[in-house]
Coordinates of C-alpha atoms and ligand atoms in Angstrom, one line a residue:
M1 CA -17.2 19.7 -0.5
P2 CA -13.3 21.5 0.4
N3 CA -12.9 24.6 -1.8
Y4 CA -9.9 23.1 -3.7
T5 CA -8.9 26.1 -5.8
L6 CA -9.1 29.1 -2.3
L7 CA -6.6 25.6 -1.0
T8 CA -4.0 25.8 -3.8
R9 CA -3.7 29.8 -3.1
Q10 CA -3.9 28.8 0.3
L11 CA -0.9 26.6 0.2
E12 CA 0.7 28.7 -2.1
A13 CA 1.0 31.3 0.3
L14 CA 2.0 29.2 2.7
L15 CA 5.0 27.9 1.3
D16 CA 7.3 30.4 1.5
D17 CA 10.4 28.2 1.6
R18 CA 12.0 26.5 -0.6
D19 CA 13.1 23.1 1.5
W20 CA 11.2 19.5 1.1
L21 CA 11.4 19.0 4.6
I22 CA 9.7 22.6 5.8
N23 CA 7.5 22.2 3.1
A24 CA 6.1 18.6 3.4
A25 CA 5.3 19.2 7.2
Q26 CA 2.9 22.2 5.9
T27 CA 1.4 21.1 3.4
C28 CA 0.4 17.2 5.2
A29 CA -0.9 19.4 8.1
F30 CA -2.8 22.1 6.0
I31 CA -4.5 19.2 4.7
M32 CA -5.4 17.5 7.8
Q33 CA -6.8 20.8 9.1
Q34 CA -8.5 22.0 5.8
V35 CA -10.0 18.9 4.0
P36 CA -13.0 17.2 6.2
E37 CA -12.7 13.7 7.1
L38 CA -8.8 12.4 7.6
N39 CA -7.8 10.2 9.8
W40 CA -4.1 10.3 8.1
A41 CA -2.1 12.5 6.0
G42 CA 1.9 12.1 4.8
F43 CA 4.6 11.6 3.1
Y44 CA 6.2 8.3 2.1
L45 CA 9.6 9.1 0.5
Q46 CA 11.7 6.6 -2.0
R47 CA 15.4 7.3 0.0
Q48 CA 16.4 4.4 -1.8
P49 CA 15.8 2.6 -5.0
E50 CA 11.8 1.0 -4.9
L51 CA 11.5 1.4 -1.0
L52 CA 9.1 4.2 0.3
T53 CA 10.2 5.5 3.7
L54 CA 7.8 7.7 6.3
G55 CA 7.7 11.5 5.8
P56 CA 6.5 13.9 8.0
F57 CA 2.4 13.3 8.6
Q58 CA -0.4 13.9 10.7
G59 CA -1.8 11.1 12.5
K60 CA -1.2 7.9 14.0
P61 CA 2.0 6.2 14.1
A62 CA 2.2 4.6 10.5
C63 CA 4.1 1.8 8.7
N64 CA 7.2 2.1 8.1
P65 CA 9.4 0.6 5.9
I66 CA 7.0 0.2 2.3
P67 CA 7.9 -1.6 -0.3
F68 CA 7.3 -0.8 -4.1
S69 CA 5.7 -4.3 -4.6
K70 CA 3.1 -3.4 -1.4
G71 CA 0.1 -2.0 -0.3
V72 CA -1.5 1.0 -2.4
C73 CA 1.1 3.5 -1.5
G74 CA 3.5 0.9 -3.3
G75 CA 1.2 0.7 -6.2
A76 CA 0.8 4.5 -6.4
A77 CA 4.5 4.3 -6.6
R78 CA 4.7 1.4 -8.8
S79 CA 2.4 2.7 -11.6
R80 CA 3.0 6.6 -10.6
Q81 CA -0.8 6.7 -11.0
T82 CA -3.1 7.9 -8.1
Q83 CA -5.1 5.0 -6.5
R84 CA -8.7 6.4 -5.2
I85 CA -9.5 3.5 -3.2
D86 CA -13.4 3.4 -2.0
D87 CA -12.7 0.3 0.0
V88 CA -9.7 -0.2 1.5
H89 CA -10.6 -4.0 3.0
A90 CA -11.6 -5.2 -0.1
I91 CA -7.8 -4.1 -1.4
A92 CA -5.9 -8.0 -0.9
D93 CA -2.5 -6.2 0.3
H94 CA -3.5 -3.0 1.8
I95 CA -1.7 -2.3 4.6
A96 CA -3.4 -1.8 8.0
C97 CA -1.8 1.6 9.4
D98 CA -4.7 2.6 11.1
A99 CA -7.4 0.4 11.8
A100 CA -9.7 3.9 11.2
S101 CA -9.3 4.3 7.6
N102 CA -11.7 2.9 5.1
S103 CA -10.4 4.7 2.1
E104 CA -7.8 6.8 1.1
L105 CA -6.3 8.5 -1.8
V106 CA -2.7 8.9 -3.0
V107 CA -1.1 10.7 -5.1
P108 CA 2.7 10.1 -6.5
I109 CA 5.0 12.6 -6.2
L110 CA 7.3 12.7 -9.4
R111 CA 10.4 15.4 -10.1
Q112 CA 12.2 15.2 -12.8
G113 CA 11.5 11.8 -14.1
T114 CA 11.9 10.2 -11.0
L115 CA 9.4 9.5 -8.2
W116 CA 10.0 11.6 -5.2
G117 CA 7.6 9.7 -2.9
V118 CA 4.1 9.7 -2.2
L119 CA 1.5 12.4 -1.0
D120 CA -1.0 9.4 1.0
L121 CA -4.2 10.4 2.3
D122 CA -7.1 8.0 4.7
S123 CA -9.9 8.8 5.8
P124 CA -12.3 6.9 8.2
R125 CA -15.5 7.3 6.0
H126 CA -16.1 4.4 3.1
G127 CA -15.6 6.7 -1.0
R128 CA -14.8 10.1 1.2
F129 CA -12.9 10.5 -2.3
D130 CA -14.4 11.4 -5.7
E131 CA -12.9 12.2 -9.4
V132 CA -12.8 16.3 -7.0
D133 CA -11.2 15.0 -4.9
Q134 CA -8.6 13.7 -7.0
A135 CA -7.9 16.6 -8.8
G136 CA -8.1 19.2 -5.6
I137 CA -4.9 17.3 -4.0
E138 CA -3.4 16.8 -7.0
A139 CA -3.4 20.2 -8.2
L140 CA -1.8 20.4 -4.3
V141 CA 1.1 18.5 -5.5
E142 CA 1.4 20.4 -7.9
V143 CA 1.9 23.6 -5.6
F144 CA 4.2 21.8 -3.3
N145 CA 5.7 20.4 -6.2
A146 CA 6.3 24.3 -7.3
R147 CA 7.7 25.5 -4.5
T148 CA 10.3 22.8 -3.1
D149 CA 13.3 22.5 -4.3
L150 CA 15.1 18.7 -5.2
P151 CA 16.0 17.4 -2.1
D152 CA 19.5 16.0 -1.7
F153 CA 18.4 12.1 -1.7
L154 CA 16.7 12.3 -4.9
S155 CA 20.0 12.3 -7.2
S156 CA 21.4 9.3 -5.8
H157 CA 18.8 7.1 -8.2
Ligands
SME1 N1 -2.8 1.6 3.5 C1 -1.5 2.0 2.8 C2 -0.5 2.3 4.4 C3 -0.3 4.0 4.4 S1 -1.1 4.4 5.8 O1 -2.4 4.3 5.1 C4 -0.6 5.3 6.9 C5 -1.7 1.0 2.1 O2 -1.4 0.3 2.0 O3 -0.1 1.8 1.2

């Protein structure tokens, strides 16, 4: 189990620029290095209404785009609630990008009442993410939000 309190402090130190692209790239690379048993970590962004398009990520090339109506990522965007899935194969509309993925954690990212995007983590281990991981990753998303200026594209919808 990673020490999320320590990871939160380390991410605060790493994100010394206000730019969303730099910080998103650094955040997913940091998570991929520091959180064990992940095969994919990255961002999907709402650059046009109700559509998630691929942002900075680590892992295999991924599905793009994902409408709000589809998949675990779409569910997180629609509901604005973190989705923690022990077995993605049990989810009817799960979108399989990497056959290695068995469990998934998707955290919505909100700015000024608008859904900016989601942070998506995939693991090859069933049930990889528990409540502590969820709270820890949500805390890392809060650091990302606090350290990052609003992107231009957020104001368009
Ligand atoms: N599995 C996701 C799609 C994104 S990939 O895992 C990177 C979903 O069902 O939304």
